[in-house]
CSV table of C-alpha atoms in Angstrom, one decimal:
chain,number,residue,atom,x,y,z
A,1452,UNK,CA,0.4,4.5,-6.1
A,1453,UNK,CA,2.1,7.1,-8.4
A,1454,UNK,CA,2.6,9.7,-5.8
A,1455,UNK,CA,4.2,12.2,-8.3
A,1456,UNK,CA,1.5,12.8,-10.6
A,1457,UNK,CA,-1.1,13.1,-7.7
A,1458,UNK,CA,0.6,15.5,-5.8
A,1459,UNK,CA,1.2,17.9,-8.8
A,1460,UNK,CA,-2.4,17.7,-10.3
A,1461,UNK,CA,-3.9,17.6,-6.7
A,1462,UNK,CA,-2.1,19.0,-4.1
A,1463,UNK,CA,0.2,21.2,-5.3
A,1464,UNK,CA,2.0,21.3,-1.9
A,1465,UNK,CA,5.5,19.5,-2.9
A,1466,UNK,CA,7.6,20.5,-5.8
A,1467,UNK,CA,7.6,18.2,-8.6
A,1468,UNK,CA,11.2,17.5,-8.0
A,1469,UNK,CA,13.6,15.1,-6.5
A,1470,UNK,CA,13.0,13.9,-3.2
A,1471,UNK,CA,13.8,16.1,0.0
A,1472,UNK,CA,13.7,15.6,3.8
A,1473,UNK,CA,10.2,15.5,5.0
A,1474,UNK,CA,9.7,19.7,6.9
A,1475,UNK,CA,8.4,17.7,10.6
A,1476,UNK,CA,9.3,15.0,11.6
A,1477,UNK,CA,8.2,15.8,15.0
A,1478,UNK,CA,7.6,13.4,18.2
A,1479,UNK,CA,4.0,13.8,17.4
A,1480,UNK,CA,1.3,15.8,15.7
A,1481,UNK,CA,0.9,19.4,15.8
A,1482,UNK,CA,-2.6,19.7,17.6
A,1483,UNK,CA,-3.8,22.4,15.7
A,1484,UNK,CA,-2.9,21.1,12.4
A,1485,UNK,CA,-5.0,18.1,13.7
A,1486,UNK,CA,-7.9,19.6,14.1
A,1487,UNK,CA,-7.9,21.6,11.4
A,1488,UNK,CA,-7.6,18.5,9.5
A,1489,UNK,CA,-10.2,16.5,11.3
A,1490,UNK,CA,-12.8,18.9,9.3
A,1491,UNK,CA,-12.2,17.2,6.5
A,1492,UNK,CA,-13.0,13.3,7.8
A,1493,UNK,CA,-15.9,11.5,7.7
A,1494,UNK,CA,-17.7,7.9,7.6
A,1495,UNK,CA,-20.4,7.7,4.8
A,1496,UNK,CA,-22.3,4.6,5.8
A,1497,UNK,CA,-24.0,3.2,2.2
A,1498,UNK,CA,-25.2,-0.4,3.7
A,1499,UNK,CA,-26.2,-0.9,6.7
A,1500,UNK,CA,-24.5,-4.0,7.0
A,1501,UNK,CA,-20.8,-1.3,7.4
A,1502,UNK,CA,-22.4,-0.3,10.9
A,1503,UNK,CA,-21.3,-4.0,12.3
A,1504,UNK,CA,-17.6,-2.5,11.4
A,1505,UNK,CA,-17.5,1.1,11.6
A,1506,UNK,CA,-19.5,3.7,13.5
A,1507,UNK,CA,-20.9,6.8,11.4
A,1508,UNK,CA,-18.5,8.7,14.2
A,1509,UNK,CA,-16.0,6.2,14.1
A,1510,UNK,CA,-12.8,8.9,15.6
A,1511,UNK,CA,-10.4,9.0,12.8
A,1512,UNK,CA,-6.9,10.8,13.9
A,1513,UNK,CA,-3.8,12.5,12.7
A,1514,UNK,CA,-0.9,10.4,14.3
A,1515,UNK,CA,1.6,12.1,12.7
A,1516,UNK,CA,2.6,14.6,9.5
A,1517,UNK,CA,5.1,16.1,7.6
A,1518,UNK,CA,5.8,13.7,5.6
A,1519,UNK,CA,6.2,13.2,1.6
A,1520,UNK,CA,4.2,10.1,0.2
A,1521,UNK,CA,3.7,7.4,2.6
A,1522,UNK,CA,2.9,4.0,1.7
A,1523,UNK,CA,3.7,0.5,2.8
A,1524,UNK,CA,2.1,0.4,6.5
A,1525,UNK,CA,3.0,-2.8,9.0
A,1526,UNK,CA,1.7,-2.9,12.5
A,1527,UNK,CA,4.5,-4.7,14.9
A,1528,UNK,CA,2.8,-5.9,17.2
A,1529,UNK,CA,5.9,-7.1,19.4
A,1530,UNK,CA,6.8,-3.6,20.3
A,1531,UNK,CA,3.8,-2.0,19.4
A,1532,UNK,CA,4.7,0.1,16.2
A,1533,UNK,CA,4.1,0.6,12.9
A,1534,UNK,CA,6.6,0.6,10.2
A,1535,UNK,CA,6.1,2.7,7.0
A,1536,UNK,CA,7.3,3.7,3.6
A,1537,UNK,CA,8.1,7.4,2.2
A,1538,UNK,CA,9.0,6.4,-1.0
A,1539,UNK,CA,10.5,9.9,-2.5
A,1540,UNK,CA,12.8,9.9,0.9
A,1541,UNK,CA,13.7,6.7,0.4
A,1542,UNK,CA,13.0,6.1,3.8
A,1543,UNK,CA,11.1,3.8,6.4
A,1544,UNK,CA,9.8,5.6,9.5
A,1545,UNK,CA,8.8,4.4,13.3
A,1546,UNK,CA,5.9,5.3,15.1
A,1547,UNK,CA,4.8,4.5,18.5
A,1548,UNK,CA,0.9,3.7,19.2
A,1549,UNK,CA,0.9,7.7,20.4
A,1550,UNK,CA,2.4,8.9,17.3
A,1551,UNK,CA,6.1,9.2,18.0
A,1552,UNK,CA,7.7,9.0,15.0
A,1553,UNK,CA,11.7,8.0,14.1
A,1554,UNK,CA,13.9,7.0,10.9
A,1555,UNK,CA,13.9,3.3,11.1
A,1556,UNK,CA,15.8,2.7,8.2
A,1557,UNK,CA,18.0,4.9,5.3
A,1558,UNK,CA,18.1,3.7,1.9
A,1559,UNK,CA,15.2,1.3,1.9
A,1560,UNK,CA,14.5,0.9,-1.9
A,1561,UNK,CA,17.7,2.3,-3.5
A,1562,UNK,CA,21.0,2.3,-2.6
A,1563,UNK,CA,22.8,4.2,-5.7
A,1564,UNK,CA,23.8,7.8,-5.6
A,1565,UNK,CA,22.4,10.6,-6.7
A,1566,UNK,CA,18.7,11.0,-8.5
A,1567,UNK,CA,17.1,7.8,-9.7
A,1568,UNK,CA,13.4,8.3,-10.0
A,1569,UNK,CA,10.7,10.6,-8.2
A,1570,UNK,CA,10.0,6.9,-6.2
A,1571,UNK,CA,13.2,5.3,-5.2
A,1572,UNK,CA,12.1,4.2,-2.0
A,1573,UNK,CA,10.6,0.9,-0.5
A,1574,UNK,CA,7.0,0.6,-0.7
A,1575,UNK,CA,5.2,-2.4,0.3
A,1576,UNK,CA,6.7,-3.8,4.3
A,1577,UNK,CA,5.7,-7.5,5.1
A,1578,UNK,CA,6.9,-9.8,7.8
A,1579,UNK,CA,7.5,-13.6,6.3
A,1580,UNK,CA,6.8,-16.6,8.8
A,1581,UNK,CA,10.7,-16.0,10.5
A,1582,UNK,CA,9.4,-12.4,11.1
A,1583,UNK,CA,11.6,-11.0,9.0
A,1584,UNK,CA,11.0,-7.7,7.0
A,1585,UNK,CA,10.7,-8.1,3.4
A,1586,UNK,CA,10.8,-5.3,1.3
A,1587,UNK,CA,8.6,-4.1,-2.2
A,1588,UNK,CA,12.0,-2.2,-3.4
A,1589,UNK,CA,11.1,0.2,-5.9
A,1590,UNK,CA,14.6,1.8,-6.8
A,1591,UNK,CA,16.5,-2.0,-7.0
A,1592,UNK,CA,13.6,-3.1,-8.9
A,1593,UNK,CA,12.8,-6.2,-7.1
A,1594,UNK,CA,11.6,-8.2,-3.3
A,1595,UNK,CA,14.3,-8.3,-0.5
A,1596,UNK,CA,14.3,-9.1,3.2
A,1597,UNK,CA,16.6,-7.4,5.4
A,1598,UNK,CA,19.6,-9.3,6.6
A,1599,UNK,CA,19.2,-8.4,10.1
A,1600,UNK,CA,16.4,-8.3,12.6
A,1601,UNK,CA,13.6,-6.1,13.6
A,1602,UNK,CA,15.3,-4.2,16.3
A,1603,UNK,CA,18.6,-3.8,15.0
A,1604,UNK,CA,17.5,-2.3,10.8
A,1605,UNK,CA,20.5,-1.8,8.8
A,1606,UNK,CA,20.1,-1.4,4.8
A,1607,UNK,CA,21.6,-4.7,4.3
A,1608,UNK,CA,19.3,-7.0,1.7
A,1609,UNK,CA,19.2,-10.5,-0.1
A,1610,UNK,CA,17.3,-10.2,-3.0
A,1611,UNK,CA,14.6,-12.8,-3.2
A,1612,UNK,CA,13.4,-11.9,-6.7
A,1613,UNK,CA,14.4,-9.3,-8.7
A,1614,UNK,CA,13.9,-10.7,-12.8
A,1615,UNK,CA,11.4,-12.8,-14.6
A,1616,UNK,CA,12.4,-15.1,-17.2
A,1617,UNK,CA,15.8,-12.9,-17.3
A,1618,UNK,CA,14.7,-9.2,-17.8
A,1619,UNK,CA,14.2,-6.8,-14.7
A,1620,UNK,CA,11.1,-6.4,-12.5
A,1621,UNK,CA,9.7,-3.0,-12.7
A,1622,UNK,CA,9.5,-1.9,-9.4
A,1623,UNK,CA,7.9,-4.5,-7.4
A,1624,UNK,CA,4.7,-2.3,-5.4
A,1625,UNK,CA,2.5,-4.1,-3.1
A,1626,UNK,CA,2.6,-8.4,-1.5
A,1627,UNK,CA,1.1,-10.8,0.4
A,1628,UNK,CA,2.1,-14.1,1.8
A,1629,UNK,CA,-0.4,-17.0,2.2
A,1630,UNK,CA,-0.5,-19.6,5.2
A,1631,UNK,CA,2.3,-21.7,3.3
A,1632,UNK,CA,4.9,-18.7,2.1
A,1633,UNK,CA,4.2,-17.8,-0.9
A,1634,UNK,CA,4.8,-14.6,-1.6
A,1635,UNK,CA,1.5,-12.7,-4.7
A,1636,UNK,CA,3.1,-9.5,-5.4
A,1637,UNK,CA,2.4,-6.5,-8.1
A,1638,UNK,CA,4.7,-5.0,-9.9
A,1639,UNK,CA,3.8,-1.4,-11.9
A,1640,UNK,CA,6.2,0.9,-13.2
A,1641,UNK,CA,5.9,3.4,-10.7
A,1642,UNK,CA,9.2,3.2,-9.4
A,1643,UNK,CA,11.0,3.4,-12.7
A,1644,UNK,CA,13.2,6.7,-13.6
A,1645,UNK,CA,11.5,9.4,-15.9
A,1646,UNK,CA,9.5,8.3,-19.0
A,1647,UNK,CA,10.2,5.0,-18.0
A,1648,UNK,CA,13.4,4.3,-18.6
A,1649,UNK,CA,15.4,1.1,-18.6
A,1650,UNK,CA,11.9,-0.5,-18.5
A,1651,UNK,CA,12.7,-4.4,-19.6
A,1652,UNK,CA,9.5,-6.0,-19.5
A,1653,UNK,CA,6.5,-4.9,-21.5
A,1654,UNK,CA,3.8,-5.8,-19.2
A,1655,UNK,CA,3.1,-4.7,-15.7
A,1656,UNK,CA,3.0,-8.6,-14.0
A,1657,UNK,CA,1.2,-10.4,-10.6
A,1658,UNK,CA,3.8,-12.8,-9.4
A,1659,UNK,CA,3.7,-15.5,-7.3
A,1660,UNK,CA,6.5,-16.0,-5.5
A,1661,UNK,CA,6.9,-19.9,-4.6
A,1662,UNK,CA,8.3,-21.0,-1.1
A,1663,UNK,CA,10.4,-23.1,-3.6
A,1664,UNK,CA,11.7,-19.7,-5.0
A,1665,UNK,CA,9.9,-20.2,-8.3
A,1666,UNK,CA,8.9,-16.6,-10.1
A,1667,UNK,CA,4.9,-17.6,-11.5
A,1668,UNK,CA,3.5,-14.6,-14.0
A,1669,UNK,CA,-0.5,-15.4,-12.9
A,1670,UNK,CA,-1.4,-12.8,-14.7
A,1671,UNK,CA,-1.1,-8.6,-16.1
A,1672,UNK,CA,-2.9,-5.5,-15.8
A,1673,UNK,CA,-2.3,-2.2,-17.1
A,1674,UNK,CA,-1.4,-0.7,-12.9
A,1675,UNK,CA,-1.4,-3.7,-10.6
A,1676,UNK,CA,-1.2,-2.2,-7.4
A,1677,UNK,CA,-2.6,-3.4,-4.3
A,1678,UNK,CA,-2.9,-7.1,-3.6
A,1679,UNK,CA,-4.3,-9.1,-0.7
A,1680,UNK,CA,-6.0,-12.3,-0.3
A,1681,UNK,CA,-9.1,-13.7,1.3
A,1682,UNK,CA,-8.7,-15.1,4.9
A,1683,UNK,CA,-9.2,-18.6,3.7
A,1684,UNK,CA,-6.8,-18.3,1.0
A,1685,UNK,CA,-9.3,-19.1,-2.0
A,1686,UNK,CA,-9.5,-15.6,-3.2
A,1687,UNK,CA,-7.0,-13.0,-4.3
A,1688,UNK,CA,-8.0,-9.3,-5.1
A,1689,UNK,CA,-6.1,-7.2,-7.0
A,1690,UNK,CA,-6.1,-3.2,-7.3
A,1691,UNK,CA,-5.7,-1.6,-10.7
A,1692,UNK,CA,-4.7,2.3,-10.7
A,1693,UNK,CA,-5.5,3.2,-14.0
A,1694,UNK,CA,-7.7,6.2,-14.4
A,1695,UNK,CA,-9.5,4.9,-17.2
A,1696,UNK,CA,-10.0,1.4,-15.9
A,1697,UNK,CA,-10.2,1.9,-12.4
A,1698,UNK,CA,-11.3,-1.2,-10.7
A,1699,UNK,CA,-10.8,-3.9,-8.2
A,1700,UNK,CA,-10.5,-8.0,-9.5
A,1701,UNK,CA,-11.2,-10.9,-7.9
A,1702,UNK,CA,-9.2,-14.2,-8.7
A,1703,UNK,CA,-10.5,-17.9,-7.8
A,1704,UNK,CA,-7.0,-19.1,-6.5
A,1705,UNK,CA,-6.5,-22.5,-8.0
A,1706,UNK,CA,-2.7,-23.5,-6.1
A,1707,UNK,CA,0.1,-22.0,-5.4
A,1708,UNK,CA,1.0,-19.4,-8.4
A,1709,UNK,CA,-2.4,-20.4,-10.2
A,1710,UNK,CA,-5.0,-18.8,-10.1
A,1711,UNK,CA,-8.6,-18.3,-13.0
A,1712,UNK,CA,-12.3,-16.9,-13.0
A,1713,UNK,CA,-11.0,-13.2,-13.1
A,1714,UNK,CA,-13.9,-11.1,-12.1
A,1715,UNK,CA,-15.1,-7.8,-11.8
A,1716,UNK,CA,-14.8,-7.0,-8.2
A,1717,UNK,CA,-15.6,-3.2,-8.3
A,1718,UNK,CA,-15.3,-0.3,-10.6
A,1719,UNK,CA,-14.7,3.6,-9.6
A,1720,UNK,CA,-13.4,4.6,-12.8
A,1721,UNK,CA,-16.3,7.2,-13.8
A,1722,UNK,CA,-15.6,8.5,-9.7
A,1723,UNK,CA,-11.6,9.8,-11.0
A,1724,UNK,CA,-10.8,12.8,-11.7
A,1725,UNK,CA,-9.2,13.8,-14.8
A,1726,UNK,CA,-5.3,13.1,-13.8
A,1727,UNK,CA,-6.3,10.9,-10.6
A,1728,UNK,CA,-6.3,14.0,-8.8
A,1729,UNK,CA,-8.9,12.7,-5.7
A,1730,UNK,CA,-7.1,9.4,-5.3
A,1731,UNK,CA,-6.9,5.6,-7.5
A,1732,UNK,CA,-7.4,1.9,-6.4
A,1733,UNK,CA,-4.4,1.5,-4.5
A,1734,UNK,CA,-3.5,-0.7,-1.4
A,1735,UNK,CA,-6.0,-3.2,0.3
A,1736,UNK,CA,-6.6,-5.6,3.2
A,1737,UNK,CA,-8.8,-8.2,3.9
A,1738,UNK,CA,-10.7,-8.3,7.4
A,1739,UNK,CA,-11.0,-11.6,9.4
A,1740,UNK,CA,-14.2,-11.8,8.1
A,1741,UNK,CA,-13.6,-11.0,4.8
A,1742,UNK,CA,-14.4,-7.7,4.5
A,1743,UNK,CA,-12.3,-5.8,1.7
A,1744,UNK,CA,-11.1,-2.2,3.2
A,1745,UNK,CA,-9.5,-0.4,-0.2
A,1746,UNK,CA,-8.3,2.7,-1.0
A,1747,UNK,CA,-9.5,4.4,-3.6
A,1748,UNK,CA,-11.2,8.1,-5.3
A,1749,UNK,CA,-11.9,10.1,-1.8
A,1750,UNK,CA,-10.1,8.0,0.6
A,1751,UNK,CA,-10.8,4.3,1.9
A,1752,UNK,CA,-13.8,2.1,1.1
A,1753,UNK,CA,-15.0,-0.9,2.9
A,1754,UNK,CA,-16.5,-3.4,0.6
A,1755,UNK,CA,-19.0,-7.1,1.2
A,1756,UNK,CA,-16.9,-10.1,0.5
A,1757,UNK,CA,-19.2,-10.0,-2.5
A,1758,UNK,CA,-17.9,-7.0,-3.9
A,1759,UNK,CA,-21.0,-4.5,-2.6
A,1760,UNK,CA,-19.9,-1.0,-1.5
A,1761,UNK,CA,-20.7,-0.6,2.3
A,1762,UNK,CA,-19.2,2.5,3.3
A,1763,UNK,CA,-16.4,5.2,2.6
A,1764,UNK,CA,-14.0,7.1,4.6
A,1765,UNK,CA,-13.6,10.2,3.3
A,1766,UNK,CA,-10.1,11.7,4.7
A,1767,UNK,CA,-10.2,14.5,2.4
A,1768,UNK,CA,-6.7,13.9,1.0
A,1769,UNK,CA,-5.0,11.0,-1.6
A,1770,UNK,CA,-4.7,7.7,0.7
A,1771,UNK,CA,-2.6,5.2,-0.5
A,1772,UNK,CA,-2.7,2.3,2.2
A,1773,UNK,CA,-3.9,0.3,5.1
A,1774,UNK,CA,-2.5,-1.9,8.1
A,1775,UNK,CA,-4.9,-3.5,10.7
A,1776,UNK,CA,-4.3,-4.1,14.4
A,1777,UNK,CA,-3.9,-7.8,15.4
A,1778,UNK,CA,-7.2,-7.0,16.9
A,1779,UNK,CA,-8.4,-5.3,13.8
A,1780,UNK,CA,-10.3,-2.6,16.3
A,1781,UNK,CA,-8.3,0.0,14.8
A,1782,UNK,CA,-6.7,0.8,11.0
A,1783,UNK,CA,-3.4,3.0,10.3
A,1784,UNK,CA,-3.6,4.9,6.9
A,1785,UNK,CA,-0.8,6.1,4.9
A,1786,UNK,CA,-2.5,9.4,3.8
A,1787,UNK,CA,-0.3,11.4,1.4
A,1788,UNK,CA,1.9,13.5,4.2
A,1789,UNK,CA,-0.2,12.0,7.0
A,1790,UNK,CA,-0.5,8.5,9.1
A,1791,UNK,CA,-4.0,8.2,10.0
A,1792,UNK,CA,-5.8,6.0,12.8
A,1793,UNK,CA,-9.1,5.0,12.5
A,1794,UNK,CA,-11.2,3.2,15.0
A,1795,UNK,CA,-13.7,0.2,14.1
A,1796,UNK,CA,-16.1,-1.5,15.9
């Protein structure tokens, strides 16, 4: 999501500057600032078919806070953590299933000096089949995986695409592997410097990513942004942030890198606010049975694998992303300066 534009027309809590250490970065939630939060959450149930997920008092939780824009949630399960993005610190942070939170990793998405963009950060965390963290880098403009393992992070990356057809990615967002390794990824502008600059492609792409290391364009939107895919693999959905389209599509997926019959999956747009100010079509994941949970104007929905609203979380705050547990009885949300934890059925 384009954190910087949010913030300023929405929030107004950050300066509209370059990125600074987040103010707490506590071992866990302040109570009180929790509950003075949890006033603002709630589960809107629009079909009863949501209440074989969620609960209409489903407990919804501040983990932890302090943060700048978080994005990019991944639930270890070996260790029982979660991993996540804050893209203007150019960070990734630790935190325990209580809400203990660490700096797992410096220098995730850009490893220049000095200012490079309101985003430089990683965004989008993904294990491949090794278990291996690969990396949305938005500041070196393309996928990596980290050279060394899980419990021993060091800002040391292979790049495993970074150009198509010989010009630069943008800043690669948001990816998904499939049961054979192929990597669909999105890749907006967001991460780029001011006004765009040094911007080489003229579209904003969805990639496949080959397990033969091919680069396939499938296809281009105006703000491609979230991206997962149906649990059989025969589906791909695909979040576009653009305040005046803002929608959800669903793909047929053909093969590997191929995919046709582009639909209409959802569409919020007359929901934004001028500027995007209560939140976009962002990140998304696909339940075991299909279910679509995507963020969006007001905080998460939860969508029918037919594309029929169900229900809506409302956190009261711009939410940018989702992880499940291996279980999927709980969701983590990256929730502007927050991580939030939301119980399902």
């Amino acid at each position: 999501m384009k954190y910087l534009l949010y913030t300023c027309l929405f929030w107004g809590l950050v300066s509209c500057a370059a990125p600074q250490e987040s103010s707490t970065q506590s071992d866990e939630a302040n109570p009180s600032q929790t509950d003075l939060k949890a006033d603002r959450f709630s589960v809107e149930i629009m079909d009863k078919a949501a209440l074989e997920i969620i609960d209409s008092a489903a407990s919804i939780q501040v983990m932890a806070s302090g943060f700048i824009w978080t994005e990019g949630p991944l639930w270890i399960e070996e260790g029982q953590y979660l991993l996540f993005s804050d893209i203007p610190q150019n960070k990734i942070f630790k935190m325990s299933a209580k809400g203990d939170t660490s700096t797992y990793l410096l220098h995730s998405g850009f490893a220049g000096e000095g200012f490079y963009s309101n985003e430089p950060g990683s965004n989008a965390l993904l294990l491949n089949d090794q278990d291996e963290l690969v990396l949305m880098q938005h500041g070196e403009r393309r996928v990596a995986k980290m050279k060394t393992g899980l419990d021993a992070p060091k800002a040391s990356f292979g790049s495993l695409a970074d150009n198509y057809q010989g010009q630069r990615l943008n800043s690669p967002n948001d990816g998904v592997f499939d049961a054979a390794g192929n990597l669909y990824f999105t890749d907006p502008p967001y991460g780029l410097p001011p006004e765009y600059a040094g911007k080489e492609l003229s579209f904003q792409g969805i990639y496949c990513l080959k397990n033969t290391g091919e680069l396939v364009l499938m296809d281009s939107l105006s703000r491609p942004n979230g991206i997962d895919l149906s649990p059989d693999g025969r589906k791909l959905y695909v979040a576009n942030s653009d305040e005046k389209h803002a929608v959800w599509y669903q793909y047929d997926v053909v093969e590997a890198g191929k995919v046709n019959n582009k639909k209409l999956f959802y569409e919020v747009t007359d929901l934004i606010q001028s500027g995007g100010g209560n939140g976009l079509p962002d990140g998304l994941e696909v339940s075991r049975e299909g279910f679509v949970f995507a963020t969006g104007p007001g905080g998460l929905w939860i969508f029918s694998p037919e594309g029929k609203a169900l229900a809506r979380i409302h956190t009261g705050q711009l939410t940018s992303n989702i992880a499940f547990t291996p279980d999927q009885k709980q969701i983590y949300l990256t929730a502007h300066q927050d991580i939030l934890r939301v119980d399902l059925k």
